[in-house]
Amino acid sequence: MRKWWQVLMGLVVVGVVGAAQIEIVFWTAPNPSQEVFWRRMAEAYMAEHPEVKISVSPMPEAPTSEAGILAAIAGGVAPTASENVFVGFGDELVRSQAIVPWNAFANWDQVVAARAMEETIKAWVFPDGNHYIIPLYVNAMLVAWRIDILRELGYEKPPRTYSEVLAVGKRLKEVYPDKFLWLRSELEVPTWWQRWFDFFVFYYAASGGQPIITEPEITADDEAAVAVLGFFKTLRDQELLITEPLATGFEEGKTIMTVLGPWTFPWWKENYPELVYGETYVLTPPPVPDNYPADKPVYTFADAKGLVLYAQATPQQRQAMWDFIAWVLSNPEHDLLWIQTTGMLPARDDVGKNPLFLEYIKEKEPALLDYAAAIPYAVPPIFHYKYVDIQELMGLECIYPVLIGELTPEEGWEAWKAAVKDILK
Amino acid sequence: MSTKKELGGWLLASPYLLSAILFFLIPLGWSLSLVFFDWNVISPVRTYVGLGNFREALTSTRVFKAFVNTYKFMGIIVPGVIVASLGLALLVQHLPRGKQFYAVGFFLPYLASGVAVSLVVRGILSYDSAFNEFLRSVFGSSPRWLRDPFWATLVISAMIIWKLSGYYALIFLAGLQGIPRELYEAAALDGAGPLTQFRKITVPLLYPAFYTVLVLSVGLCFGIFTEPYVLTGGGPRFATHTWQLEIYSQAFERFRAGYGATVAVLNAVITFGSILIIRRVVESWGRRLGFR
């Protein structure tokens, strides 16, 4: 009799807690390491807050993560929040009233300060003044050089300017006629997002970070853009740039330069343990035109994504999600765990200065120090919902015709501007 | 009794009917309703554009390239796949033993993942592959296989021919096995050589197989996606752009569901029209051969 009574009481307690418990859903990027991080965060938070149940799962890629999010919203099954959203897609979601601003929550400013992202967050403000995306990570794109091969060629450090790069290339061809300076087979492919890893990287370096588009106008530095196109063309004409696929490239030393994001390191460690930072390769900002001031910082493109809060969630769910996100972001130890788990750098102003991160990076992945130093000069993707058209036209109207010699760099750039003007109208 | 029989018939047909309603009729109706709107499927604002999407599609360079490229692919793939699959069928037919084993072997490419095959082809055609090294050592240079419009078209066509030949060979093989041996023996007695026998007996009596393979392969040319998506992205300069790539790009990259549905409807209409024309041409050939 007593046992039955205890079971009944237990059920009542579970029922009461269950009824009071609020359930929220968080979608991670379709990347196992990011999923691991968020699961650990959710478990730790739920242990402290039994009134909240957080379901963490990777977002569907059907066929892309963006399309998966749209399908979920259209089907009325959007999560409460998700990561993996960049500003261009965020703009599309804002226009569709599918996400709500984070800065509406009372303690927004405190959380921004606690995460040390007062500077970083400025680049993420939407035209209506709101913050619909909280930047989670910033992968500044850097250029890796095979320093072992450069030393063989008689260079102790990588080239900085276009002329220096061409001189290195000339020497490379003299010593190793079969090697190339740079493998970029995607340069001739119109796929829109490939421009993030070639033209944008070199353009932001040449222009000092000048935005390409400030809605509703093209605000690009024409001279810098033409210089980049001319540089690509010269590299190809001198057979230093190969635009056909290679079975192996930089890793095998068949090329000596590559544009690199930090996500490559875990793969290298597993497949190319002989690649050692400082010994076989070094990292630099992208090369710049000859007239670029030596004392001026060199900008680059940032592969950066963040967190959004969906409008389909109830106000209670949104508040619960914000409380969870605020808890995650306010503790620097969590960002250290993020680095340890994902190998990517959190979008913090102090990632290159805070001893907590610096100690770990120096010991475990010193190459990340260069990425941390580049974050203040890393420009996020263009802020326009027609980013696909804008970037695809760059390949079609500009880069490909210039590379094959159909248009001069000046003509190619003007052709892209003319094509994009219609889109921006 | 009759009602019971009818009920049984409906019951047996119900899985097909249900799947047709769920996965064909409802999506078709949904697509047709989308073509008059500029909508990304999530926005509360659904802008009615009348025939605007059709006007845009019919004047779009991208759609025009997809339209032209489909016939370009068709011009290579249809003859190529017929020659290759008929050749395979004849080869297997004349094997002294192990016909089934070889027939199944040739069928395997049809089951292979398009993405995996594309990645293998990319490796074979990479600049530093053994194949290209060999070409450069013999001819002094190697083609820019995936970066030149001519070669890229040819590579994608060859991949599709390779993939389909084994499957279509089975159709031809079934046709070949249905031709009575006596006809060949009688023709041989009349002095007809192997080539004449092939022209006068094999080809005409394979008409039903030709008909099937032609209609299937023409229809397939309107559905090319994986190979250009993985290998060329539709480039260079839209040289390998296809209807499916355009639909995918508009619906899933640009999130223009209304316009994407419009392109899909146009694709369906043109596919239907093209197959109808091919059928008429082939049927007139069939009538001349005595088939109805």
XYZ file of C-alpha atoms in Angstrom:
717
model
C 0.000 0.000 0.000
C 2.811 2.330 0.961
C 4.678 1.502 -2.259
C 1.663 2.355 -4.387
C 1.327 5.639 -2.576
C 4.965 6.505 -3.325
C 4.567 5.623 -7.016
C 1.440 7.762 -7.223
C 3.189 10.718 -5.590
C 6.116 10.273 -7.930
C 3.821 10.362 -10.963
C 2.140 13.510 -9.656
C 5.522 15.222 -9.202
C 6.648 14.201 -12.704
C 3.331 15.385 -14.113
C 3.554 18.774 -12.394
C 7.184 19.318 -13.486
C 6.338 18.115 -17.012
C 3.401 20.499 -17.239
C 5.544 23.411 -16.067
C 8.456 22.462 -18.336
C 8.878 24.513 -21.491
C 10.211 22.748 -24.568
C 12.424 24.523 -27.075
C 14.118 23.236 -30.207
C 17.573 24.206 -31.411
C 18.973 23.297 -34.830
C 22.734 23.125 -35.213
C 24.711 23.364 -38.435
C 24.927 20.009 -40.240
C 28.433 19.566 -38.860
C 29.050 16.857 -36.232
C 31.451 18.936 -34.133
C 28.992 21.830 -33.865
C 26.240 19.400 -32.911
C 28.470 17.980 -30.156
C 29.080 21.481 -28.769
C 25.398 22.417 -28.650
C 24.369 19.090 -27.140
C 26.878 19.595 -24.328
C 25.641 23.141 -23.781
C 22.001 22.028 -23.714
C 22.709 19.188 -21.263
C 24.620 21.508 -18.919
C 21.882 24.146 -19.090
C 19.074 21.654 -18.490
C 20.909 20.293 -15.444
C 20.775 23.797 -13.973
C 17.290 24.594 -15.316
C 15.000 21.547 -15.097
C 12.061 23.719 -16.148
C 13.476 23.872 -19.687
C 13.758 20.993 -22.144
C 16.054 21.709 -25.097
C 15.946 19.398 -28.108
C 19.128 19.711 -30.172
C 19.393 18.275 -33.676
C 21.292 19.090 -36.883
C 19.311 21.074 -39.434
C 18.114 19.131 -42.484
C 19.985 19.660 -45.722
C 17.163 19.278 -48.197
C 18.980 19.928 -50.492
C 20.799 22.794 -48.726
C 20.564 23.897 -45.107
C 18.914 27.153 -46.280
C 16.268 25.217 -48.227
C 15.794 22.951 -45.197
C 15.058 25.998 -43.027
C 12.605 27.407 -45.596
C 10.807 24.060 -45.875
C 10.487 23.859 -42.088
C 9.093 27.398 -41.861
C 6.668 26.718 -44.739
C 5.552 23.509 -43.037
C 5.070 25.242 -39.693
C 7.722 23.109 -38.006
C 10.539 25.629 -37.651
C 12.759 25.254 -34.583
C 12.798 27.891 -31.859
C 16.292 28.979 -32.947
C 19.114 27.791 -35.148
C 22.705 28.591 -36.005
C 24.356 28.509 -39.476
C 22.686 31.622 -40.941
C 24.748 34.237 -42.786
C 23.656 37.817 -43.380
C 22.489 37.372 -46.993
C 20.097 34.558 -46.104
C 19.217 36.407 -42.904
C 18.065 39.343 -45.047
C 15.736 36.976 -46.945
C 14.322 35.686 -43.642
C 13.816 39.214 -42.302
C 11.993 40.268 -45.481
C 9.745 37.239 -45.025
C 9.100 38.125 -41.361
C 10.357 34.662 -40.427
C 12.833 35.726 -37.723
C 12.636 38.201 -34.859
C 15.322 40.516 -33.441
C 17.447 39.403 -30.508
C 18.046 42.945 -29.310
C 14.412 43.209 -28.153
C 15.310 41.232 -25.031
C 15.914 43.300 -21.904
C 19.475 42.193 -21.131
C 20.776 42.312 -24.740
C 23.453 44.923 -24.033
C 24.743 43.027 -21.015
C 25.083 39.813 -23.035
C 26.891 41.648 -25.863
C 29.308 43.065 -23.294
C 29.709 39.752 -21.474
C 30.664 38.055 -24.725
C 33.045 40.897 -25.630
C 31.499 41.462 -29.042
C 30.661 45.157 -28.988
C 32.876 45.812 -32.034
C 32.135 42.607 -33.940
C 28.367 43.033 -33.607
C 28.474 46.401 -35.430
C 28.924 44.673 -38.796
C 25.784 42.606 -38.172
C 23.210 45.339 -37.703
C 20.333 45.195 -40.214
C 19.053 48.249 -42.116
C 16.159 48.659 -39.640
C 18.692 48.938 -36.795
C 17.929 45.513 -35.324
C 20.110 42.493 -34.643
C 18.434 39.484 -36.181
C 21.628 37.418 -36.182
C 24.022 36.921 -33.283
C 27.436 36.229 -34.821
C 28.675 32.886 -33.585
C 31.928 32.383 -35.419
C 34.136 34.295 -37.836
C 36.488 32.416 -40.119
C 38.764 35.017 -41.664
C 40.118 33.614 -44.930
C 43.897 33.599 -45.054
C 46.457 32.494 -47.619
C 48.625 29.477 -46.823
C 52.098 29.214 -48.370
C 54.349 26.162 -48.634
C 57.248 27.781 -46.802
C 59.387 24.630 -47.255
C 59.207 25.045 -51.040
C 59.624 28.820 -50.825
C 62.846 28.244 -48.854
C 64.035 25.856 -51.550
C 63.423 28.658 -54.041
C 65.477 31.061 -51.947
C 62.685 32.947 -50.144
C 62.600 33.163 -46.353
C 59.115 34.681 -46.185
C 56.016 34.635 -48.396
C 55.440 37.440 -50.923
C 53.196 40.376 -49.920
C 52.437 42.200 -53.168
C 51.340 41.106 -56.632
C 54.806 41.783 -58.113
C 56.433 39.733 -55.389
C 53.976 36.881 -56.011
C 54.735 36.938 -59.748
C 58.481 36.924 -59.031
C 58.051 33.874 -56.779
C 55.974 32.236 -59.517
C 58.641 32.886 -62.124
C 61.286 31.328 -59.897
C 58.991 28.375 -59.138
C 58.571 27.622 -62.850
C 62.333 27.842 -63.386
C 63.026 25.279 -60.670
C 59.840 23.174 -60.885
C 58.203 23.563 -64.325
C 55.448 21.098 -63.395
C 54.357 22.907 -60.247
C 51.817 25.726 -60.108
C 51.552 28.664 -57.759
C 47.790 28.376 -57.114
C 45.145 25.761 -57.860
C 41.702 27.301 -58.129
C 39.604 25.125 -60.421
C 36.406 26.785 -59.149
C 37.476 30.156 -60.525
C 35.901 29.236 -63.877
C 32.753 27.765 -62.288
C 29.776 30.147 -61.862
C 28.664 28.643 -58.516
C 27.823 31.727 -56.448
C 29.377 30.786 -53.091
C 32.749 29.963 -54.637
C 33.327 33.722 -54.994
C 33.643 33.865 -51.191
C 36.871 31.930 -51.477
C 38.538 33.667 -54.400
C 37.434 37.096 -55.656
C 36.100 38.449 -52.351
C 39.258 37.414 -50.477
C 41.528 39.285 -52.889
C 39.123 42.182 -53.418
C 38.790 43.061 -49.729
C 42.592 42.886 -49.422
C 43.122 45.196 -52.404
C 40.407 47.667 -51.389
C 41.114 47.929 -47.659
C 37.755 46.304 -46.882
C 35.599 48.598 -49.044
C 32.041 47.102 -49.229
C 31.068 45.866 -52.693
C 27.404 46.704 -52.246
C 25.745 49.042 -49.799
C 22.093 48.588 -50.586
C 20.804 49.843 -52.945
C 24.082 50.796 -54.662
C 27.376 49.370 -55.822
C 29.975 50.923 -53.562
C 32.964 48.846 -54.659
C 36.461 50.214 -55.168
C 36.691 49.924 -58.970
C 40.463 50.270 -59.084
C 40.938 47.458 -56.558
C 38.481 45.161 -58.351
C 40.200 45.690 -61.698
C 43.596 45.109 -60.084
C 42.396 41.751 -58.690
C 41.005 40.658 -62.058
C 44.238 41.713 -63.751
C 46.226 39.745 -61.175
C 44.135 36.593 -61.805
C 44.574 37.006 -65.552
C 48.344 37.469 -65.279
C 48.656 34.418 -63.033
C 46.774 32.349 -65.588
C 48.672 33.716 -68.588
C 51.958 32.899 -66.895
C 50.685 29.379 -66.107
C 50.999 30.028 -62.390
C 47.281 29.580 -61.800
C 45.657 26.298 -62.787
C 41.878 26.330 -63.187
C 41.462 22.664 -64.040
C 40.938 20.118 -61.272
C 44.053 18.499 -59.814
C 43.880 15.204 -57.946
C 46.124 16.710 -55.283
C 47.442 20.226 -54.899
C 48.805 22.215 -51.979
C 48.961 19.246 -49.618
C 51.238 17.321 -51.983
C 53.298 20.388 -52.848
C 52.097 20.565 -56.450
C 50.971 24.114 -55.728
C 52.486 26.446 -53.152
C 49.655 28.846 -52.298
C 46.026 28.321 -51.287
C 43.180 30.276 -49.746
C 42.485 28.539 -46.452
C 39.852 28.451 -43.708
C 40.595 27.042 -40.237
C 38.206 24.109 -40.754
C 40.931 22.491 -42.878
C 43.290 21.806 -39.955
C 41.487 18.778 -38.433
C 41.434 17.202 -41.914
C 45.113 17.932 -42.466
C 45.999 16.484 -39.054
C 44.278 13.247 -39.986
C 45.375 12.961 -43.613
C 48.543 15.073 -43.926
C 50.300 15.005 -40.529
C 53.496 16.049 -42.309
C 52.007 19.528 -42.828
C 53.293 21.445 -39.811
C 52.605 25.108 -39.150
C 55.811 27.146 -39.379
C 57.775 24.270 -40.909
C 55.948 23.252 -44.062
C 53.394 26.048 -44.277
C 52.748 29.562 -42.985
C 49.731 31.846 -43.148
C 49.483 35.421 -44.409
C 46.741 37.878 -45.329
C 45.930 37.821 -49.075
C 48.468 39.440 -51.442
C 47.829 43.108 -52.243
C 48.528 45.433 -55.199
C 52.016 46.928 -55.287
C 50.815 50.385 -54.230
C 49.044 49.137 -51.086
C 50.631 50.833 -48.044
C 52.904 48.469 -46.133
C 51.752 49.792 -42.741
C 48.025 49.477 -43.479
C 46.202 46.349 -42.227
C 45.175 43.909 -44.932
C 41.500 42.998 -45.019
C 39.984 39.725 -46.132
C 36.672 37.939 -46.484
C 35.052 36.363 -43.411
C 33.055 33.186 -43.593
C 30.814 34.133 -40.714
C 27.521 32.720 -39.500
C 25.281 33.175 -36.528
C 22.153 32.444 -34.520
C 18.582 33.382 -35.422
C 15.309 33.230 -33.493
C 12.247 32.133 -35.435
C 8.963 34.005 -35.431
C 6.945 30.773 -35.313
C 8.009 30.111 -31.722
C 5.731 31.312 -28.913
C 6.866 34.311 -26.814
C 7.541 31.919 -23.918
C 9.709 29.695 -26.110
C 11.608 32.717 -27.466
C 12.275 33.964 -23.944
C 13.429 30.492 -22.861
C 15.704 30.254 -25.905
C 17.159 33.700 -25.262
C 17.853 32.752 -21.636
C 19.703 29.658 -22.886
C 21.675 31.560 -25.558
C 22.511 34.336 -23.092
C 23.779 31.690 -20.661
C 25.954 30.116 -23.391
C 27.404 33.410 -24.642
C 28.041 35.048 -21.277
C 30.656 32.529 -20.161
C 34.045 32.681 -21.971
C 34.652 29.049 -20.937
C 31.877 28.093 -23.348
C 33.674 29.855 -26.204
C 36.844 28.000 -25.251
C 34.868 24.762 -25.490
C 33.606 25.959 -28.892
C 37.205 26.359 -30.133
C 38.195 23.005 -28.663
C 35.232 21.211 -30.202
C 34.901 22.866 -33.609
C 38.366 24.276 -34.310
C 36.714 27.585 -35.339
C 37.099 30.950 -33.681
C 34.158 32.550 -31.856
C 33.009 35.989 -33.006
C 34.542 37.860 -30.086
C 36.575 41.056 -30.065
C 39.066 39.543 -27.631
C 39.699 36.162 -29.198
C 43.257 37.170 -30.099
C 43.957 38.788 -26.710
C 42.104 36.910 -23.977
C 44.651 34.656 -22.173
C 41.990 31.987 -21.779
C 41.878 31.451 -25.544
C 45.470 32.412 -26.299
C 46.948 29.755 -24.016
C 44.909 27.005 -25.609
C 45.538 28.180 -29.175
C 49.291 28.558 -28.632
C 49.541 25.081 -27.204
C 47.141 23.143 -29.431
C 46.683 25.007 -32.724
C 49.117 27.904 -33.139
C 47.934 28.452 -36.726
C 44.683 29.806 -35.286
C 46.587 32.787 -33.855
C 46.879 34.199 -37.379
C 43.135 33.772 -37.853
C 42.439 35.461 -34.530
C 44.633 38.413 -35.537
C 42.754 38.747 -38.844
C 39.238 38.856 -37.351
C 39.106 42.672 -36.949
C 39.863 42.974 -40.684
C 37.545 40.232 -41.911
C 34.485 41.423 -43.870
C 31.289 39.280 -43.660
C 29.306 38.265 -46.805
C 27.425 40.942 -48.737
C 24.276 42.183 -47.105
C 21.694 41.693 -49.842
C 18.962 39.120 -50.292
C 19.837 38.709 -53.978
C 23.313 37.513 -53.090
C 23.043 34.480 -55.383
C 22.438 36.582 -58.517
C 25.059 39.143 -57.548
C 27.784 36.575 -56.954
C 26.859 34.270 -59.812
C 27.040 37.182 -62.258
C 30.515 37.928 -60.968
C 31.664 34.568 -62.291
C 29.637 34.658 -65.495
C 29.973 38.264 -66.642
C 33.331 39.116 -65.220
C 35.813 36.487 -64.035
C 35.342 33.846 -66.755
C 35.409 36.285 -69.733
C 38.480 37.993 -68.264
C 40.328 34.733 -67.662
C 39.763 33.481 -71.207
C 40.797 36.847 -72.618
C 37.410 37.774 -74.041
C 37.230 40.945 -71.932
C 39.885 43.123 -70.349
C 39.722 43.378 -66.526
C 38.191 46.871 -66.896
C 35.560 45.635 -69.360
C 34.778 42.592 -67.210
C 34.255 44.697 -64.112
C 32.022 47.170 -65.962
C 30.020 44.239 -67.398
C 29.374 42.916 -63.891
C 28.382 46.361 -62.632
C 25.964 46.819 -65.519
C 24.391 43.408 -64.924
C 24.054 43.946 -61.170
C 22.541 47.430 -61.487
C 19.362 45.821 -62.867
C 19.172 43.522 -59.862
C 19.666 46.290 -57.318
C 16.883 48.426 -58.804
C -20.552 -10.376 -56.466
C -19.812 -7.647 -58.953
C -19.641 -5.019 -56.198
C -17.289 -7.269 -54.232
C -15.072 -7.676 -57.279
C -15.059 -3.940 -57.881
C -14.192 -3.301 -54.262
C -11.348 -5.792 -54.497
C -10.051 -4.028 -57.591
C -10.139 -0.644 -55.896
C -8.424 -2.123 -52.861
C -5.616 -3.557 -54.958
C -5.196 -0.313 -56.858
C -5.386 1.868 -53.755
C -1.648 1.930 -52.867
C -0.847 3.240 -56.332
C -3.762 5.658 -56.356
C -2.858 6.959 -52.924
C 0.796 7.492 -53.812
C -0.208 9.125 -57.113
C -2.486 11.542 -55.267
C 0.062 12.289 -52.546
C 3.236 12.508 -54.593
C 1.968 13.525 -58.030
C -1.465 15.161 -58.134
C -1.186 17.305 -54.992
C 2.353 18.570 -55.827
C 1.231 19.176 -59.432
C -1.753 21.202 -58.275
C 0.456 23.093 -55.810
C 2.994 23.861 -58.561
C 0.290 25.062 -60.913
C -1.063 27.357 -58.218
C 2.413 28.807 -57.628
C 3.122 29.881 -61.211
C 1.043 33.043 -60.895
C 2.839 34.303 -57.790
C 6.148 35.809 -56.791
C 6.614 33.980 -53.508
C 9.379 32.296 -51.522
C 6.957 29.922 -49.682
C 7.535 31.516 -46.260
C 6.673 35.164 -46.704
C 3.180 36.224 -45.609
C 3.175 38.407 -48.737
C 2.353 36.427 -51.856
C 2.482 38.796 -54.835
C 0.179 37.949 -57.737
C 2.093 38.466 -60.995
C -0.353 36.965 -63.497
C 1.663 35.635 -66.437
C 4.727 37.600 -65.341
C 6.687 34.476 -64.424
C 6.039 32.995 -67.854
C 7.102 36.247 -69.564
C 10.313 36.255 -67.542
C 11.045 32.593 -68.234
C 10.389 32.881 -71.943
C 12.816 35.794 -72.255
C 15.437 34.414 -69.858
C 18.891 33.636 -71.243
C 19.298 30.916 -68.639
C 16.078 29.149 -69.648
C 16.962 29.541 -73.331
C 20.382 27.975 -72.718
C 18.749 25.087 -70.831
C 16.326 24.638 -73.744
C 19.083 24.614 -76.389
C 21.449 22.475 -74.310
C 18.795 19.805 -73.854
C 18.595 19.302 -77.620
C 22.379 19.460 -77.846
C 22.626 16.689 -75.258
C 19.841 14.824 -77.035
C 21.735 14.977 -80.325
C 24.688 13.211 -78.692
C 23.041 11.012 -76.070
C 20.162 9.478 -78.044
C 22.251 8.177 -80.982
C 25.103 7.333 -78.632
C 22.976 5.353 -76.231
C 21.212 3.498 -79.062
C 24.478 2.487 -80.728
C 26.113 1.515 -77.422
C 23.148 -0.382 -75.993
C 22.382 -2.174 -79.260
C 26.065 -3.055 -79.579
C 26.103 -4.438 -76.034
C 22.900 -6.394 -76.652
C 24.332 -7.945 -79.840
C 27.541 -8.783 -77.999
C 25.719 -10.463 -75.132
C 23.336 -12.233 -77.561
C 26.266 -13.870 -79.316
C 28.078 -14.959 -76.174
C 28.306 -18.745 -75.986
C 27.626 -18.775 -72.208
C 27.144 -16.483 -69.171
C 24.701 -14.136 -70.942
C 22.847 -13.298 -67.728
C 26.060 -12.593 -65.868
C 27.262 -10.090 -68.481
C 23.802 -8.540 -68.889
C 23.658 -7.855 -65.142
C 27.251 -6.569 -65.232
C 26.431 -4.034 -67.929
C 23.339 -2.995 -65.966
C 25.359 -2.060 -62.864
C 26.316 1.491 -64.001
C 22.618 2.317 -64.008
C 22.516 1.607 -60.278
C 25.692 3.543 -59.471
C 25.352 6.855 -57.610
C 25.581 9.791 -60.009
C 27.555 11.813 -57.469
C 30.095 9.009 -56.899
C 30.538 8.444 -60.627
C 30.962 12.176 -61.207
C 33.691 12.349 -58.571
C 35.504 9.401 -60.156
C 35.266 11.062 -63.581
C 36.558 14.289 -62.086
C 39.568 12.350 -60.784
C 40.189 10.625 -64.120
C 40.025 13.926 -65.994
C 42.013 15.987 -63.495
C 45.013 17.738 -64.959
C 47.511 15.493 -63.176
C 45.715 12.183 -63.809
C 47.585 9.324 -65.503
C 45.240 9.675 -68.471
C 46.052 13.341 -69.037
C 49.762 12.771 -68.377
C 49.628 10.159 -71.142
C 47.837 12.537 -73.535
C 50.386 15.274 -72.875
C 53.286 12.870 -73.399
C 51.865 11.737 -76.763
C 50.142 14.862 -78.132
C 51.914 17.615 -76.211
C 48.705 18.850 -74.564
C 45.506 17.592 -72.975
C 41.998 19.012 -73.404
C 40.489 21.216 -70.713
C 37.843 18.533 -70.215
C 35.530 20.297 -67.792
C 36.447 23.926 -68.522
C 35.909 23.969 -72.287
C 32.254 24.126 -73.483
C 32.766 21.500 -76.221
C 34.589 18.960 -74.062
C 32.391 19.519 -71.010
C 29.282 18.744 -73.084
C 30.940 15.652 -74.487
C 32.111 14.395 -71.087
C 28.645 14.733 -69.525
C 27.027 13.065 -72.557
C 29.525 10.205 -72.404
C 28.798 9.670 -68.709
C 25.069 9.445 -69.345
C 25.561 7.108 -72.312
C 27.752 4.881 -70.129
C 25.181 4.890 -67.346
C 22.189 4.021 -69.541
C 23.645 1.669 -72.134
C 23.518 -1.431 -69.939
C 19.915 -0.783 -68.958
C 18.720 -0.155 -72.512
C 20.792 -3.147 -73.712
C 18.445 -5.340 -71.668
C 15.490 -3.964 -73.647
C 17.278 -4.658 -76.947
C 18.378 -8.086 -75.720
C 14.759 -9.033 -74.947
C 13.849 -7.862 -78.470
C 16.698 -9.831 -80.055
C 15.702 -13.003 -78.242
C 12.199 -12.647 -79.627
C 13.346 -12.765 -83.283
C 12.914 -16.299 -84.669
C 16.191 -17.955 -85.770
C 14.428 -19.326 -88.856
C 14.288 -15.866 -90.374
C 18.077 -15.578 -90.329
C 18.482 -19.119 -91.681
C 16.077 -18.434 -94.547
C 17.839 -15.150 -95.329
C 21.227 -16.904 -95.310
C 19.882 -19.490 -97.772
C 18.775 -16.609 -100.004
C 22.353 -15.300 -99.941
C 21.942 -12.401 -97.465
C 25.146 -11.564 -95.608
C 25.339 -10.600 -91.888
C 25.033 -6.873 -92.638
C 21.970 -7.351 -94.852
C 20.428 -9.632 -92.222
C 21.025 -6.968 -89.604
C 19.480 -4.215 -91.766
C 16.562 -6.224 -93.152
C 15.673 -8.470 -90.192
C 17.189 -7.335 -86.907
C 16.542 -3.589 -87.129
C 12.927 -3.787 -88.370
C 11.974 -6.495 -85.877
C 13.563 -4.528 -83.051
C 11.149 -1.667 -83.732
C 9.299 -2.033 -80.385
C 12.642 -1.938 -78.538
C 13.801 1.096 -80.551
C 10.520 2.799 -79.775
C 10.889 2.230 -76.031
C 14.563 3.223 -75.886
C 13.979 6.362 -77.962
C 11.094 7.608 -75.855
C 12.924 6.838 -72.597
C 16.202 8.437 -73.662
C 14.536 11.564 -75.058
C 12.600 11.996 -71.816
C 15.775 11.506 -69.827
C 17.562 14.366 -71.608
C 15.108 16.761 -69.976
C 16.048 15.460 -66.525
C 19.850 15.803 -66.569
C 21.045 17.181 -63.227
C 23.651 15.346 -61.157
C 26.533 15.231 -63.624
C 26.608 18.959 -64.517
C 25.763 19.912 -60.923
C 28.814 18.094 -59.572
C 31.266 18.585 -62.434
C 30.619 21.957 -64.061
C 27.929 23.821 -62.121
C 26.227 24.315 -65.509
C 29.246 26.107 -66.934
C 31.387 27.071 -68.613
C 29.154 29.918 -69.752
C 25.939 27.851 -69.353
C 27.306 25.297 -71.845
C 26.062 22.457 -69.629
C 23.144 24.268 -68.006
C 19.976 22.157 -67.942
C 16.295 22.518 -67.070
C 16.750 20.719 -63.769
C 19.715 22.894 -62.787
C 17.637 25.983 -63.535
C 14.657 24.733 -61.501
C 16.962 23.805 -58.608
C 18.782 27.125 -58.738
C 15.595 29.214 -58.791
C 13.695 27.207 -56.176
C 16.435 26.209 -53.736
C 19.189 28.812 -54.155
C 17.170 31.908 -54.985
C 14.054 30.733 -53.133
C 11.807 31.845 -56.000
C 9.230 29.095 -55.665
C 6.734 30.703 -58.068
C 9.263 31.244 -60.823
C 10.863 27.830 -60.219
C 7.442 26.200 -60.583
C 6.916 28.145 -63.822
C 10.183 26.833 -65.270
C 9.189 23.322 -64.165
C 5.819 23.648 -65.911
C 7.522 24.909 -69.097
C 9.946 22.005 -68.877
C 7.033 19.560 -68.538
C 5.225 21.054 -71.531
C 8.348 20.997 -73.731
C 9.215 17.459 -72.614
C 5.692 16.326 -73.439
C 5.800 18.073 -76.837
C 9.216 16.677 -77.709
C 8.254 13.120 -76.787
C 5.056 13.494 -78.795
C 7.011 14.567 -81.897
C 9.532 11.745 -81.462
C 6.686 9.264 -81.027
C 4.969 10.476 -84.197
C 8.198 10.160 -86.211
C 8.996 6.700 -84.831
C 5.412 5.520 -85.261
C 5.429 6.530 -88.934
C 8.586 4.420 -89.327
C 6.787 1.603 -87.509
C 3.779 1.845 -89.805
C 6.055 1.503 -92.841
C 7.449 -1.668 -91.234
C 3.951 -3.000 -90.660
C 3.691 -2.277 -86.916
C 0.565 -0.576 -85.634
